[in-house]
Amino acid sequence: MDPNLITSKNMIINITQNALKFLQKAKKNKLYIKRLVVTQCCIPLSTPPTVRKGSPRKPENYYQFNTDGITVFYDRDLIHKSQLTIDTEGFGFSERLMISDWIIKY
């Protein structure tokens, strides 16, 4: 068994119907969730991670999950969540994938 593959017991990843349709339209069956680093700011900025369709450049830096026929890569530098929901936001050309239930605690 692949050591990068985490079973769904450790993290539940939900993908909404809108996100599945978005991936199907893009003809992608993989996505990755990565930490967004903001370095051009004088104040530390906490932001939700970004969700991109396709595979990451360095898959060895990600945990791998399989959900609803979609391979999800989760950045090893992100904090562990028990559950995530991937959805879409925007319309038409500006539609993108996002995590709808990410909460930033201060």
PDB file of N, CA, C and O in Angstrom, residues 77-103:
ATOM      1  N   ASP A  77       1.972  20.368   4.484  1.00  0.00           N
ATOM      2  CA  ASP A  77       2.228  21.515   5.355  1.00  0.00           C
ATOM      3  C   ASP A  77       0.949  22.128   5.937  1.00  0.00           C
ATOM      4  O   ASP A  77       1.028  23.021   6.766  1.00  0.00           O
ATOM      5  N   LEU A  78      -0.212  21.661   5.489  1.00  0.00           N
ATOM      6  CA  LEU A  78      -1.476  22.162   6.033  1.00  0.00           C
ATOM      7  C   LEU A  78      -1.825  21.440   7.325  1.00  0.00           C
ATOM      8  O   LEU A  78      -1.452  20.282   7.513  1.00  0.00           O
ATOM      9  N   ILE A  79      -2.562  22.119   8.191  1.00  0.00           N
ATOM     10  CA  ILE A  79      -3.019  21.463   9.402  1.00  0.00           C
ATOM     11  C   ILE A  79      -4.024  20.380   9.031  1.00  0.00           C
ATOM     12  O   ILE A  79      -4.709  20.474   8.011  1.00  0.00           O
ATOM     13  N   HIS A  80      -4.088  19.368   9.847  1.00  0.00           N
ATOM     14  CA  HIS A  80      -5.015  18.262   9.600  1.00  0.00           C
ATOM     15  C   HIS A  80      -6.431  18.690   9.982  1.00  0.00           C
ATOM     16  O   HIS A  80      -6.648  19.251  11.046  1.00  0.00           O
ATOM     17  N   LYS A  81      -7.368  18.436   9.115  1.00  0.00           N
ATOM     18  CA  LYS A  81      -8.788  18.680   9.382  1.00  0.00           C
ATOM     19  C   LYS A  81      -9.488  17.327   9.392  1.00  0.00           C
ATOM     20  O   LYS A  81      -9.113  16.422   8.649  1.00  0.00           O
ATOM     21  N   SER A  82     -10.517  17.194  10.182  1.00  0.00           N
ATOM     22  CA  SER A  82     -11.253  15.937  10.190  1.00  0.00           C
ATOM     23  C   SER A  82     -12.191  15.838   8.990  1.00  0.00           C
ATOM     24  O   SER A  82     -12.503  14.748   8.534  1.00  0.00           O
ATOM     25  N   GLN A  83     -12.611  17.002   8.474  1.00  0.00           N
ATOM     26  CA  GLN A  83     -13.530  17.000   7.342  1.00  0.00           C
ATOM     27  C   GLN A  83     -13.368  18.283   6.528  1.00  0.00           C
ATOM     28  O   GLN A  83     -13.178  19.358   7.084  1.00  0.00           O
ATOM     29  N   LEU A  84     -13.451  18.153   5.208  1.00  0.00           N
ATOM     30  CA  LEU A  84     -13.390  19.286   4.281  1.00  0.00           C
ATOM     31  C   LEU A  84     -14.485  19.134   3.238  1.00  0.00           C
ATOM     32  O   LEU A  84     -14.824  18.026   2.847  1.00  0.00           O
ATOM     33  N   THR A  85     -14.984  20.261   2.751  1.00  0.00           N
ATOM     34  CA  THR A  85     -15.945  20.249   1.657  1.00  0.00           C
ATOM     35  C   THR A  85     -15.398  21.096   0.526  1.00  0.00           C
ATOM     36  O   THR A  85     -15.108  22.276   0.716  1.00  0.00           O
ATOM     37  N   ILE A  86     -15.251  20.484  -0.647  1.00  0.00           N
ATOM     38  CA  ILE A  86     -14.766  21.193  -1.830  1.00  0.00           C
ATOM     39  C   ILE A  86     -15.983  21.582  -2.662  1.00  0.00           C
ATOM     40  O   ILE A  86     -16.826  20.743  -2.972  1.00  0.00           O
ATOM     41  N   ASP A  87     -16.058  22.864  -2.996  1.00  0.00           N
ATOM     42  CA  ASP A  87     -17.189  23.394  -3.751  1.00  0.00           C
ATOM     43  C   ASP A  87     -16.641  24.350  -4.807  1.00  0.00           C
ATOM     44  O   ASP A  87     -15.428  24.469  -4.976  1.00  0.00           O
ATOM     45  N   THR A  88     -17.526  25.019  -5.512  1.00  0.00           N
ATOM     46  CA  THR A  88     -17.116  26.027  -6.490  1.00  0.00           C
ATOM     47  C   THR A  88     -17.641  27.387  -6.058  1.00  0.00           C
ATOM     48  O   THR A  88     -18.591  27.482  -5.278  1.00  0.00           O
ATOM     49  N   GLU A  89     -17.013  28.427  -6.575  1.00  0.00           N
ATOM     50  CA  GLU A  89     -17.529  29.780  -6.401  1.00  0.00           C
ATOM     51  C   GLU A  89     -17.288  30.533  -7.689  1.00  0.00           C
ATOM     52  O   GLU A  89     -16.390  30.205  -8.463  1.00  0.00           O
ATOM     53  N   GLY A  90     -18.108  31.541  -7.921  1.00  0.00           N
ATOM     54  CA  GLY A  90     -18.011  32.316  -9.152  1.00  0.00           C
ATOM     55  C   GLY A  90     -18.911  31.729 -10.222  1.00  0.00           C
ATOM     56  O   GLY A  90     -19.625  30.750 -10.007  1.00  0.00           O
ATOM     57  N   PHE A  91     -18.873  32.351 -11.400  1.00  0.00           N
ATOM     58  CA  PHE A  91     -19.713  31.927 -12.513  1.00  0.00           C
ATOM     59  C   PHE A  91     -18.922  31.953 -13.808  1.00  0.00           C
ATOM     60  O   PHE A  91     -18.038  32.787 -13.986  1.00  0.00           O
ATOM     61  N   GLY A  92     -19.255  31.043 -14.715  1.00  0.00           N
ATOM     62  CA  GLY A  92     -18.658  31.043 -16.051  1.00  0.00           C
ATOM     63  C   GLY A  92     -17.155  30.965 -16.039  1.00  0.00           C
ATOM     64  O   GLY A  92     -16.570  30.068 -15.456  1.00  0.00           O
ATOM     65  N   PHE A  93     -16.524  31.952 -16.686  1.00  0.00           N
ATOM     66  CA  PHE A  93     -15.063  31.951 -16.805  1.00  0.00           C
ATOM     67  C   PHE A  93     -14.352  32.178 -15.478  1.00  0.00           C
ATOM     68  O   PHE A  93     -13.200  31.821 -15.328  1.00  0.00           O
ATOM     69  N   SER A  94     -15.036  32.784 -14.517  1.00  0.00           N
ATOM     70  CA  SER A  94     -14.384  33.067 -13.242  1.00  0.00           C
ATOM     71  C   SER A  94     -14.676  32.012 -12.177  1.00  0.00           C
ATOM     72  O   SER A  94     -14.328  32.193 -11.028  1.00  0.00           O
ATOM     73  N   GLU A  95     -15.305  30.901 -12.551  1.00  0.00           N
ATOM     74  CA  GLU A  95     -15.600  29.843 -11.585  1.00  0.00           C
ATOM     75  C   GLU A  95     -14.309  29.142 -11.183  1.00  0.00           C
ATOM     76  O   GLU A  95     -13.422  28.930 -11.996  1.00  0.00           O
ATOM     77  N   ARG A  96     -14.226  28.799  -9.897  1.00  0.00           N
ATOM     78  CA  ARG A  96     -13.038  28.120  -9.388  1.00  0.00           C
ATOM     79  C   ARG A  96     -13.416  27.206  -8.235  1.00  0.00           C
ATOM     80  O   ARG A  96     -14.491  27.333  -7.645  1.00  0.00           O
ATOM     81  N   LEU A  97     -12.515  26.300  -7.910  1.00  0.00           N
ATOM     82  CA  LEU A  97     -12.710  25.396  -6.783  1.00  0.00           C
ATOM     83  C   LEU A  97     -12.269  26.085  -5.500  1.00  0.00           C
ATOM     84  O   LEU A  97     -11.334  26.893  -5.498  1.00  0.00           O
ATOM     85  N   MET A  98     -12.931  25.748  -4.388  1.00  0.00           N
ATOM     86  CA  MET A  98     -12.571  26.313  -3.085  1.00  0.00           C
ATOM     87  C   MET A  98     -13.029  25.372  -1.982  1.00  0.00           C
ATOM     88  O   MET A  98     -13.824  24.468  -2.225  1.00  0.00           O
ATOM     89  N   ILE A  99     -12.492  25.576  -0.790  1.00  0.00           N
ATOM     90  CA  ILE A  99     -12.931  24.817   0.379  1.00  0.00           C
ATOM     91  C   ILE A  99     -13.959  25.681   1.080  1.00  0.00           C
ATOM     92  O   ILE A  99     -13.657  26.780   1.540  1.00  0.00           O
ATOM     93  N   SER A 100     -15.178  25.181   1.160  1.00  0.00           N
ATOM     94  CA  SER A 100     -16.279  26.010   1.678  1.00  0.00           C
ATOM     95  C   SER A 100     -16.354  26.050   3.196  1.00  0.00           C
ATOM     96  O   SER A 100     -16.959  26.968   3.750  1.00  0.00           O
ATOM     97  N   ASP A 101     -15.739  25.110   3.888  1.00  0.00           N
ATOM     98  CA  ASP A 101     -15.884  25.070   5.347  1.00  0.00           C
ATOM     99  C   ASP A 101     -14.562  25.259   6.102  1.00  0.00           C
ATOM    100  O   ASP A 101     -14.416  24.808   7.212  1.00  0.00           O
ATOM    101  N   TRP A 102     -13.619  25.956   5.489  1.00  0.00           N
ATOM    102  CA  TRP A 102     -12.333  26.223   6.154  1.00  0.00           C
ATOM    103  C   TRP A 102     -12.514  27.406   7.090  1.00  0.00           C
ATOM    104  O   TRP A 102     -12.958  28.461   6.672  1.00  0.00           O
ATOM    105  N   ILE A 103     -12.178  27.229   8.360  1.00  0.00           N
ATOM    106  CA  ILE A 103     -12.335  28.283   9.351  1.00  0.00           C
ATOM    107  C   ILE A 103     -10.961  28.699   9.850  1.00  0.00           C
ATOM    108  O   ILE A 103     -10.144  27.845  10.221  1.00  0.00           O
TER     109      ILE A 103
END
